PDB file of N, CA and C in Angstrom:
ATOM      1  N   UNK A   1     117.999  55.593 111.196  1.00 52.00           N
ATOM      2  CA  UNK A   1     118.442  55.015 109.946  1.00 52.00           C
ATOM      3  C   UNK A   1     117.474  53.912 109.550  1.00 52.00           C
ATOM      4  N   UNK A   2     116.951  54.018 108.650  1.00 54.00           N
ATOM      5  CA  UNK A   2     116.178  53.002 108.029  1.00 54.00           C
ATOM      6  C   UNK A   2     116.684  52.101 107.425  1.00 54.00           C
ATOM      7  N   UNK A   3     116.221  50.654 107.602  1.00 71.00           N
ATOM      8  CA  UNK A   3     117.025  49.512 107.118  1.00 71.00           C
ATOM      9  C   UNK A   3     116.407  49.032 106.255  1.00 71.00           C
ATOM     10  N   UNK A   4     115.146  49.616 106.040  1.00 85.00           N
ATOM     11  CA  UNK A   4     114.616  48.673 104.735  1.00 85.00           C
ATOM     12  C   UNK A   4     114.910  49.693 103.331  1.00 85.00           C
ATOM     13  N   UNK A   5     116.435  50.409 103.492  1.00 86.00           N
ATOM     14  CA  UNK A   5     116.390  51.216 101.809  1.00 86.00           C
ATOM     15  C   UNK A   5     117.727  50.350 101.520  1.00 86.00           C
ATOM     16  N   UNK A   6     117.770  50.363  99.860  1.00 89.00           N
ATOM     17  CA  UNK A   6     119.247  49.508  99.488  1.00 89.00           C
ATOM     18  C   UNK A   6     119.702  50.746  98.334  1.00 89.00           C
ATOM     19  N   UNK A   7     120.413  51.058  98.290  1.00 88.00           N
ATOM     20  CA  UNK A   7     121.639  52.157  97.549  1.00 88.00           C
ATOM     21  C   UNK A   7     122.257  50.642  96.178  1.00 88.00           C
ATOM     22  N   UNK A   8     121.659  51.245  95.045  1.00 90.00           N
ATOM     23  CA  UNK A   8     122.010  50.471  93.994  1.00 90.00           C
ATOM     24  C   UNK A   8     123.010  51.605  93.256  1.00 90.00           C
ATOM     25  N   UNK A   9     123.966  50.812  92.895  1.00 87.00           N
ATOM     26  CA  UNK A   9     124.918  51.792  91.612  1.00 87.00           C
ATOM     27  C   UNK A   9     124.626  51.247  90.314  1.00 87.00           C
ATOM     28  N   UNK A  10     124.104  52.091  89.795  1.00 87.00           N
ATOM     29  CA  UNK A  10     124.028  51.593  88.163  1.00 87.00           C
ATOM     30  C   UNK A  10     124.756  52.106  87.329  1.00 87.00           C
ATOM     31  N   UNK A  11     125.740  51.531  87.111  1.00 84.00           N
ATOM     32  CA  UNK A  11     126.832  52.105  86.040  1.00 84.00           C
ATOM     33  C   UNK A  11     126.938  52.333  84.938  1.00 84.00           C
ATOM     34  N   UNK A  12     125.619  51.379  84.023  1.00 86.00           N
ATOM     35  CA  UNK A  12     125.356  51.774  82.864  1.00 86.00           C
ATOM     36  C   UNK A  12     124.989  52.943  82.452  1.00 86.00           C
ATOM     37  N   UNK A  13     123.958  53.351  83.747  1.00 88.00           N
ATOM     38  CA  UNK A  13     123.580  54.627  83.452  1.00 88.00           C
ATOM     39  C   UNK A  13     123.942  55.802  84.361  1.00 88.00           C
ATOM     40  N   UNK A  14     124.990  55.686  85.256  1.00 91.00           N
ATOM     41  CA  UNK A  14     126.004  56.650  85.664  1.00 91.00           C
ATOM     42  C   UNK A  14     124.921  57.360  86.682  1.00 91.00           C
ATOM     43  N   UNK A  15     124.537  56.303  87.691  1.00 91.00           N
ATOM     44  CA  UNK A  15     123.265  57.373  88.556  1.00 91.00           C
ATOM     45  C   UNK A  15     123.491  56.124  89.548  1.00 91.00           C
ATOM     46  N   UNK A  16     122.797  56.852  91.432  1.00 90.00           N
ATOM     47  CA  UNK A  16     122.614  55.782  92.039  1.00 90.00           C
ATOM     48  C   UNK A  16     120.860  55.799  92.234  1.00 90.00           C
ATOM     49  N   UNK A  17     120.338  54.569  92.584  1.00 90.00           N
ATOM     50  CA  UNK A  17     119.304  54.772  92.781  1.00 90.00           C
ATOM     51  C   UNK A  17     118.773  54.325  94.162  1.00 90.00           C
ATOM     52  N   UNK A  18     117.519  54.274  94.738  1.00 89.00           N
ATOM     53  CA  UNK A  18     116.882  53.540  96.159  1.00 89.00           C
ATOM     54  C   UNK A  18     116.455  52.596  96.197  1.00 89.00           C
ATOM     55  N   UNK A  19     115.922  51.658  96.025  1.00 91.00           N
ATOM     56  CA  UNK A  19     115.516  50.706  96.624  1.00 91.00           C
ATOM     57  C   UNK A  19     114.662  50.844  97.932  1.00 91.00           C
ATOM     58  N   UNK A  20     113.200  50.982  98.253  1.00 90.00           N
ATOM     59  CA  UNK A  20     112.630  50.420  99.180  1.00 90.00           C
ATOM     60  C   UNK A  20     111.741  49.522  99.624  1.00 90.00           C
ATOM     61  N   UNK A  21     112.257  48.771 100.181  1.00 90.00           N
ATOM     62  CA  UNK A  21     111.561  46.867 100.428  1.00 90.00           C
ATOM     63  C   UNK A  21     110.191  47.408 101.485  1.00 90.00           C
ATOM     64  N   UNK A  22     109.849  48.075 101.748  1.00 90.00           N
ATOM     65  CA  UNK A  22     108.817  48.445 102.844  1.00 90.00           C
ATOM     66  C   UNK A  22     107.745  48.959 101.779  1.00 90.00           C
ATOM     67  N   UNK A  23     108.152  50.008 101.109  1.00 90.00           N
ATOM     68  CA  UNK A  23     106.948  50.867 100.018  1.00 90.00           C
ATOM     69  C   UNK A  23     106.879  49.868  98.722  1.00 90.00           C
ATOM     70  N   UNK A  24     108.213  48.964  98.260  1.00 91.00           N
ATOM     71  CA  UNK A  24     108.346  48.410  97.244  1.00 91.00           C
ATOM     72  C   UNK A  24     108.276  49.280  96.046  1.00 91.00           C
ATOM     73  N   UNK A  25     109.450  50.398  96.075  1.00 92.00           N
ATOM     74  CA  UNK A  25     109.627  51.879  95.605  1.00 92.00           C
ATOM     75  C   UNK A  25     110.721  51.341  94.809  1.00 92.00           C
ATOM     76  N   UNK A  26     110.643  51.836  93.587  1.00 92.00           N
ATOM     77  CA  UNK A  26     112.484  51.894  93.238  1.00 92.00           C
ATOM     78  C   UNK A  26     112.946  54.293  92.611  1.00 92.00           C
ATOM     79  N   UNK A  27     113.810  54.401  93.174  1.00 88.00           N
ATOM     80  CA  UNK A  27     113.717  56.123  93.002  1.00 88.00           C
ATOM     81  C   UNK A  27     114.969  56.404  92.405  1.00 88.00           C
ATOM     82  N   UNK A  28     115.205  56.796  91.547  1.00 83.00           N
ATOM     83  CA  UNK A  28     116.447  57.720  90.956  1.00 83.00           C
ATOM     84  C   UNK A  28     116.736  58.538  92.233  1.00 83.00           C
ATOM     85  N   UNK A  29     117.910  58.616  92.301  1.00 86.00           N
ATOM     86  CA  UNK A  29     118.527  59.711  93.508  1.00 86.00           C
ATOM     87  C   UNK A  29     119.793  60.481  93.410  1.00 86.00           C
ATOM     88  N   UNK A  30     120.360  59.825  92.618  1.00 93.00           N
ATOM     89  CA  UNK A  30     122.121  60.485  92.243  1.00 93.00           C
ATOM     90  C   UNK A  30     122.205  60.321  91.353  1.00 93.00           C
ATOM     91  N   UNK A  31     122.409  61.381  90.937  1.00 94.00           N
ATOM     92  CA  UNK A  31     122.927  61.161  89.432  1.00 94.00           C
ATOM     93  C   UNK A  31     122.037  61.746  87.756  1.00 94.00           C
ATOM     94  N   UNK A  32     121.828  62.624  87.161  1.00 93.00           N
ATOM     95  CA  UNK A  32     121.265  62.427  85.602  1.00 93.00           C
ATOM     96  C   UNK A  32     121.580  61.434  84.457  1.00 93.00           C
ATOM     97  N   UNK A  33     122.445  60.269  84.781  1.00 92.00           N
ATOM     98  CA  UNK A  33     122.162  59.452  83.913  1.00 92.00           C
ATOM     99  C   UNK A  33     123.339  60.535  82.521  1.00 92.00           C
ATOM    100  N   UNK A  34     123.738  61.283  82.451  1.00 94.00           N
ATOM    101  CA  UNK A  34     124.080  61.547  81.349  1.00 94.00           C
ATOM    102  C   UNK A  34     125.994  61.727  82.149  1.00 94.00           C
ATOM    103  N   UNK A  35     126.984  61.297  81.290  1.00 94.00           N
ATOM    104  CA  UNK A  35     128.489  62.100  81.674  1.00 94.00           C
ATOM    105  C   UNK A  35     129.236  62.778  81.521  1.00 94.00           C
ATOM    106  N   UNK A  36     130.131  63.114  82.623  1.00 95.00           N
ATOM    107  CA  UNK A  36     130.374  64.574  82.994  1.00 95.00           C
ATOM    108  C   UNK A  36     130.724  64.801  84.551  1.00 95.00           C
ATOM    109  N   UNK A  37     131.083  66.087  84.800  1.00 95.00           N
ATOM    110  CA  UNK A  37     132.077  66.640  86.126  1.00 95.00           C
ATOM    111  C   UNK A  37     131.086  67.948  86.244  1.00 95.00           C
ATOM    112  N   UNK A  38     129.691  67.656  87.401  1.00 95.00           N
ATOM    113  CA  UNK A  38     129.201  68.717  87.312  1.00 95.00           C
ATOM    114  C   UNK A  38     127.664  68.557  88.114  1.00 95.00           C
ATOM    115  N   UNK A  39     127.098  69.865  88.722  1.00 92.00           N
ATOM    116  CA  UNK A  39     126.051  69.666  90.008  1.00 92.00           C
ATOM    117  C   UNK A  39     126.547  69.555  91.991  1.00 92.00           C
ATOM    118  N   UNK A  40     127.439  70.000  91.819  1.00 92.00           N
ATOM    119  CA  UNK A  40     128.282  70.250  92.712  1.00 92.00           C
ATOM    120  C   UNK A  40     127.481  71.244  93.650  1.00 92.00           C
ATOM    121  N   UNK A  41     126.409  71.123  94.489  1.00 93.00           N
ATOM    122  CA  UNK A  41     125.928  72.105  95.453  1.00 93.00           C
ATOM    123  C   UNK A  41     124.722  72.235  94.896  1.00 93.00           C
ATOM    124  N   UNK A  42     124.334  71.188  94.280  1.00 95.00           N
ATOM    125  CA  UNK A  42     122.856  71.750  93.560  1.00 95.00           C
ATOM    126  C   UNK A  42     121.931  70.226  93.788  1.00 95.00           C
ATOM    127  N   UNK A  43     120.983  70.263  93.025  1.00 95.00           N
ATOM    128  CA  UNK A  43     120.402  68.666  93.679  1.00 95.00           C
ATOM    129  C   UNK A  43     120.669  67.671  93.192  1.00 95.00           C
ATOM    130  N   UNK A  44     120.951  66.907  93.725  1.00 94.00           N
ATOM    131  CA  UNK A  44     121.670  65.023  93.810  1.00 94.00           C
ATOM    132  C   UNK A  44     121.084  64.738  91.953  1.00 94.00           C
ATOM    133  N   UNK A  45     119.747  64.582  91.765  1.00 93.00           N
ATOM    134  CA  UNK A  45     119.556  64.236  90.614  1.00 93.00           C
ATOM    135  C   UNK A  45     119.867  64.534  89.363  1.00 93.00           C
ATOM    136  N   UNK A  46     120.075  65.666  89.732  1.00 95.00           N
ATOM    137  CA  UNK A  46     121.127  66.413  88.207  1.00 95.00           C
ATOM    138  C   UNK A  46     122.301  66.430  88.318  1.00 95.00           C
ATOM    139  N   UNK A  47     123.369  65.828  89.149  1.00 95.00           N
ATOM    140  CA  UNK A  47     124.684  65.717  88.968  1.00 95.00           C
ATOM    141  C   UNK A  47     125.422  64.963  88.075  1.00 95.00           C
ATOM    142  N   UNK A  48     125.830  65.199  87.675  1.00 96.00           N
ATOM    143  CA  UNK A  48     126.589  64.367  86.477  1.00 96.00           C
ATOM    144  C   UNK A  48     128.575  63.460  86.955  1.00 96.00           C
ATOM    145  N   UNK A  49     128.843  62.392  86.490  1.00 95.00           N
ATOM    146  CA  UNK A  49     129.680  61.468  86.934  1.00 95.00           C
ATOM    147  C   UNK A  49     129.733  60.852  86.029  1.00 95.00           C
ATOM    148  N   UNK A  50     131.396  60.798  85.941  1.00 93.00           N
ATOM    149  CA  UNK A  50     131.679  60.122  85.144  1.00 93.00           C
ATOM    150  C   UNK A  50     131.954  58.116  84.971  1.00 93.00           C
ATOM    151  N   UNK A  51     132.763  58.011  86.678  1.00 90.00           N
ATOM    152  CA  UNK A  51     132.143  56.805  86.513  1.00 90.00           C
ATOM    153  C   UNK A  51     132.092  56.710  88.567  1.00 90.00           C
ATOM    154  N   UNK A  52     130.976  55.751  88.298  1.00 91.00           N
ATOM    155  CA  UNK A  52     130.666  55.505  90.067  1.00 91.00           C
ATOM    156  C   UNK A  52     131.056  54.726  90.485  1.00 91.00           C
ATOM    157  N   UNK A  53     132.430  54.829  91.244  1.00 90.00           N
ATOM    158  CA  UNK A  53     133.180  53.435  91.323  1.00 90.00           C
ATOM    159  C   UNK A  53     132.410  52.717  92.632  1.00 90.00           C
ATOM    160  N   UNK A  54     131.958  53.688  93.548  1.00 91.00           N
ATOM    161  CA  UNK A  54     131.796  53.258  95.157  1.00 91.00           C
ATOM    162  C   UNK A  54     130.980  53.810  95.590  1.00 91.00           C
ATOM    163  N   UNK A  55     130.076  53.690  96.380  1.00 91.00           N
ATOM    164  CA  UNK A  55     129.670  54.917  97.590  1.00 91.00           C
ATOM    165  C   UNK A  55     129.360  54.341  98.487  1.00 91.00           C
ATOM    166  N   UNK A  56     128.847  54.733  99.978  1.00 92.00           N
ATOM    167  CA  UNK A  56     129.090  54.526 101.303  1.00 92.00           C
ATOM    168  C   UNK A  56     127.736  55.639 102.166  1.00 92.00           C
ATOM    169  N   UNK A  57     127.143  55.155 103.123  1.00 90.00           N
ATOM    170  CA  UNK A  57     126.189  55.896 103.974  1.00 90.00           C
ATOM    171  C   UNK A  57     126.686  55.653 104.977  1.00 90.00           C
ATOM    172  N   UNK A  58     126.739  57.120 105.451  1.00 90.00           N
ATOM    173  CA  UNK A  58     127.200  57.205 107.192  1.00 90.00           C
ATOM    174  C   UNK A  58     126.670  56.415 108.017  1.00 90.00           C
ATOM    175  N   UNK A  59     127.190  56.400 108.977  1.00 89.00           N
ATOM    176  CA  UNK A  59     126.310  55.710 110.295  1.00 89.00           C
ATOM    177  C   UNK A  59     125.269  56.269 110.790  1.00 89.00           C
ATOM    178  N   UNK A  60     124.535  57.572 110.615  1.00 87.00           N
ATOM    179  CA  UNK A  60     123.540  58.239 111.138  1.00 87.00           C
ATOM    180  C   UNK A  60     122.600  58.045 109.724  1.00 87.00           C
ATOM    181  N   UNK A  61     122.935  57.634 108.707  1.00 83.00           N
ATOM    182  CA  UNK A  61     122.161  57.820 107.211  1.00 83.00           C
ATOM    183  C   UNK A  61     121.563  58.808 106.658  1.00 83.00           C
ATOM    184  N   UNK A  62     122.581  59.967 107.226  1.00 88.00           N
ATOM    185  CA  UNK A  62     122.690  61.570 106.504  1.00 88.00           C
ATOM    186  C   UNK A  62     122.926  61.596 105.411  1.00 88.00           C
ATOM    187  N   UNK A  63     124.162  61.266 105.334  1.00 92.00           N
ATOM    188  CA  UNK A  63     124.860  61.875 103.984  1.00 92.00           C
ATOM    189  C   UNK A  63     125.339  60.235 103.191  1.00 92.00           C
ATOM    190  N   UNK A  64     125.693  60.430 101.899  1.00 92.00           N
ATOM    191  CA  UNK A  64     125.989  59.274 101.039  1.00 92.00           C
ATOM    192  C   UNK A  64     127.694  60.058 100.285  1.00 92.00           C
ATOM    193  N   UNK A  65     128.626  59.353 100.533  1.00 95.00           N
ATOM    194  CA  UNK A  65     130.120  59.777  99.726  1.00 95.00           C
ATOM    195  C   UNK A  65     129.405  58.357  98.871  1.00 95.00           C
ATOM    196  N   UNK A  66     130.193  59.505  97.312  1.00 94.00           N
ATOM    197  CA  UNK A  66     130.782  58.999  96.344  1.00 94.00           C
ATOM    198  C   UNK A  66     131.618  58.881  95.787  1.00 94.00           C
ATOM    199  N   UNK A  67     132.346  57.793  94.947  1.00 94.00           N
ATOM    200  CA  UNK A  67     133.396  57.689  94.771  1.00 94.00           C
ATOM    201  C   UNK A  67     133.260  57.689  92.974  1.00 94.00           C
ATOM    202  N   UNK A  68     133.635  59.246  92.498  1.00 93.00           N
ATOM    203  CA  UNK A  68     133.592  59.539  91.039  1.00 93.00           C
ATOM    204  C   UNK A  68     134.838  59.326  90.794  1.00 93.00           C
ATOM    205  N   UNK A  69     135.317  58.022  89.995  1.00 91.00           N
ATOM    206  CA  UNK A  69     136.663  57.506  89.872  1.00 91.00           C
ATOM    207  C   UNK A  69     137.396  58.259  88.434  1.00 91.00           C
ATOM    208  N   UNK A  70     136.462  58.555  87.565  1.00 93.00           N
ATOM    209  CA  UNK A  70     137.172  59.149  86.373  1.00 93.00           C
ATOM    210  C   UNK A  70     137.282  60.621  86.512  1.00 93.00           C
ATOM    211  N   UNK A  71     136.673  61.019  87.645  1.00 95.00           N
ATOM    212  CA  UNK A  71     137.225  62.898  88.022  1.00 95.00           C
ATOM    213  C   UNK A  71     138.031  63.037  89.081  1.00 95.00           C
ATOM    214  N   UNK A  72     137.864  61.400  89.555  1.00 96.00           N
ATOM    215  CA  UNK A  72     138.845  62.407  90.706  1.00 96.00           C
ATOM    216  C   UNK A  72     138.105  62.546  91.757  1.00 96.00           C
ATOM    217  N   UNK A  73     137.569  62.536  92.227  1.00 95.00           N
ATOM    218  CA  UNK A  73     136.509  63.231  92.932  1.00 95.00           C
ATOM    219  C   UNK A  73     135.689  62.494  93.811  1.00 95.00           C
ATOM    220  N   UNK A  74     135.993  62.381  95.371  1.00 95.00           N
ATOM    221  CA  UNK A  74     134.655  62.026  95.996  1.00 95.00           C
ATOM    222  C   UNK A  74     133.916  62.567  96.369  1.00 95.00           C
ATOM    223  N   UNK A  75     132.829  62.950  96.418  1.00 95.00           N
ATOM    224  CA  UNK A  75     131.631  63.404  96.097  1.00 95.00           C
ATOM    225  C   UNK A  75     130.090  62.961  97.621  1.00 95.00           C
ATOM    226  N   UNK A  76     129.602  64.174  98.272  1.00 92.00           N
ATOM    227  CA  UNK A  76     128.984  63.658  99.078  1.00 92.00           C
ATOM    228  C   UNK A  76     127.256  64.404  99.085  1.00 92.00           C
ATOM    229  N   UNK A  77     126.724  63.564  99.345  1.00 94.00           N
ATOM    230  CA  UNK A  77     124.886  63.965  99.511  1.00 94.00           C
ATOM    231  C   UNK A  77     124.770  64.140 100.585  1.00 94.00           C
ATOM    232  N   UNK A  78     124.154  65.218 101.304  1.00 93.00           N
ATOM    233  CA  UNK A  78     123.172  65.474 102.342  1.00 93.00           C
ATOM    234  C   UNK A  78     121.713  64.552 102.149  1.00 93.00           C
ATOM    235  N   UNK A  79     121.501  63.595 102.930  1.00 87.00           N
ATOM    236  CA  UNK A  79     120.194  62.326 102.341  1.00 87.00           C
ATOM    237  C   UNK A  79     119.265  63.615 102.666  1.00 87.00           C
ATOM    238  N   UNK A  80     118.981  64.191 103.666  1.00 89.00           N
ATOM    239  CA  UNK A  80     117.538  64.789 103.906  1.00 89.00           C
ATOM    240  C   UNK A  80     117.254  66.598 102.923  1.00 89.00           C
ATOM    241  N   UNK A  81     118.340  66.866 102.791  1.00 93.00           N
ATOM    242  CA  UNK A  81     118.130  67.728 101.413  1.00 93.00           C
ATOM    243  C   UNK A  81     118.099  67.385 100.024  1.00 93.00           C
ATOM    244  N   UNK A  82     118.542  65.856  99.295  1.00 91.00           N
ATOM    245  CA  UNK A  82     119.038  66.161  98.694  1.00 91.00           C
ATOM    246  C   UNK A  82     120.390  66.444  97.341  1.00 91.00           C
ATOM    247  N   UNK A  83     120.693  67.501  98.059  1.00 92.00           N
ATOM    248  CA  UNK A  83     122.174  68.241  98.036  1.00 92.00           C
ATOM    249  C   UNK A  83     123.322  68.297  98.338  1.00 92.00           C
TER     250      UNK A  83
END
């Protein structure tokens, strides 16, 4: 697990993004920015959400749950696919 990445929620624009203090990177990662209930098994960047109340990285820093509060829906990434 790498400690130098930070998981930003940007709610304005309905996406999460990376943060890395080592490369001094910033990366879109979740989310298209546009809303909606949709990208479900397909890649992280085109998923659509309506709003991002929360999310959370495992203890191994596999996967990322999200917490899509206006669908209903928590919502999880595979980090090394992705998907």
């Amino acid at each position: 697990q790498e400690t130098n990445l930070l998981y930003v929620g940007d709610i304005a624009k309905i996406r999460t993004i990376v943060m890395n203090s080592t490369e001094k990177t910033v990366n879109e990662f979740i989310g298209s920015g546009l809303f909606g209930s949709s990208g479900d098994n397909g890649a992280a960047i085109n998923a659509r959400f309506r709003v991002i109340l929360d999310f959370v990285v495992d203890e191994n820093g596999k996967q990322i749950f999200i917490c899509d509060a206006l669908n209903h829906k928590i919502r999880f990434v595979n980090m090394t696919t992705g998907i």
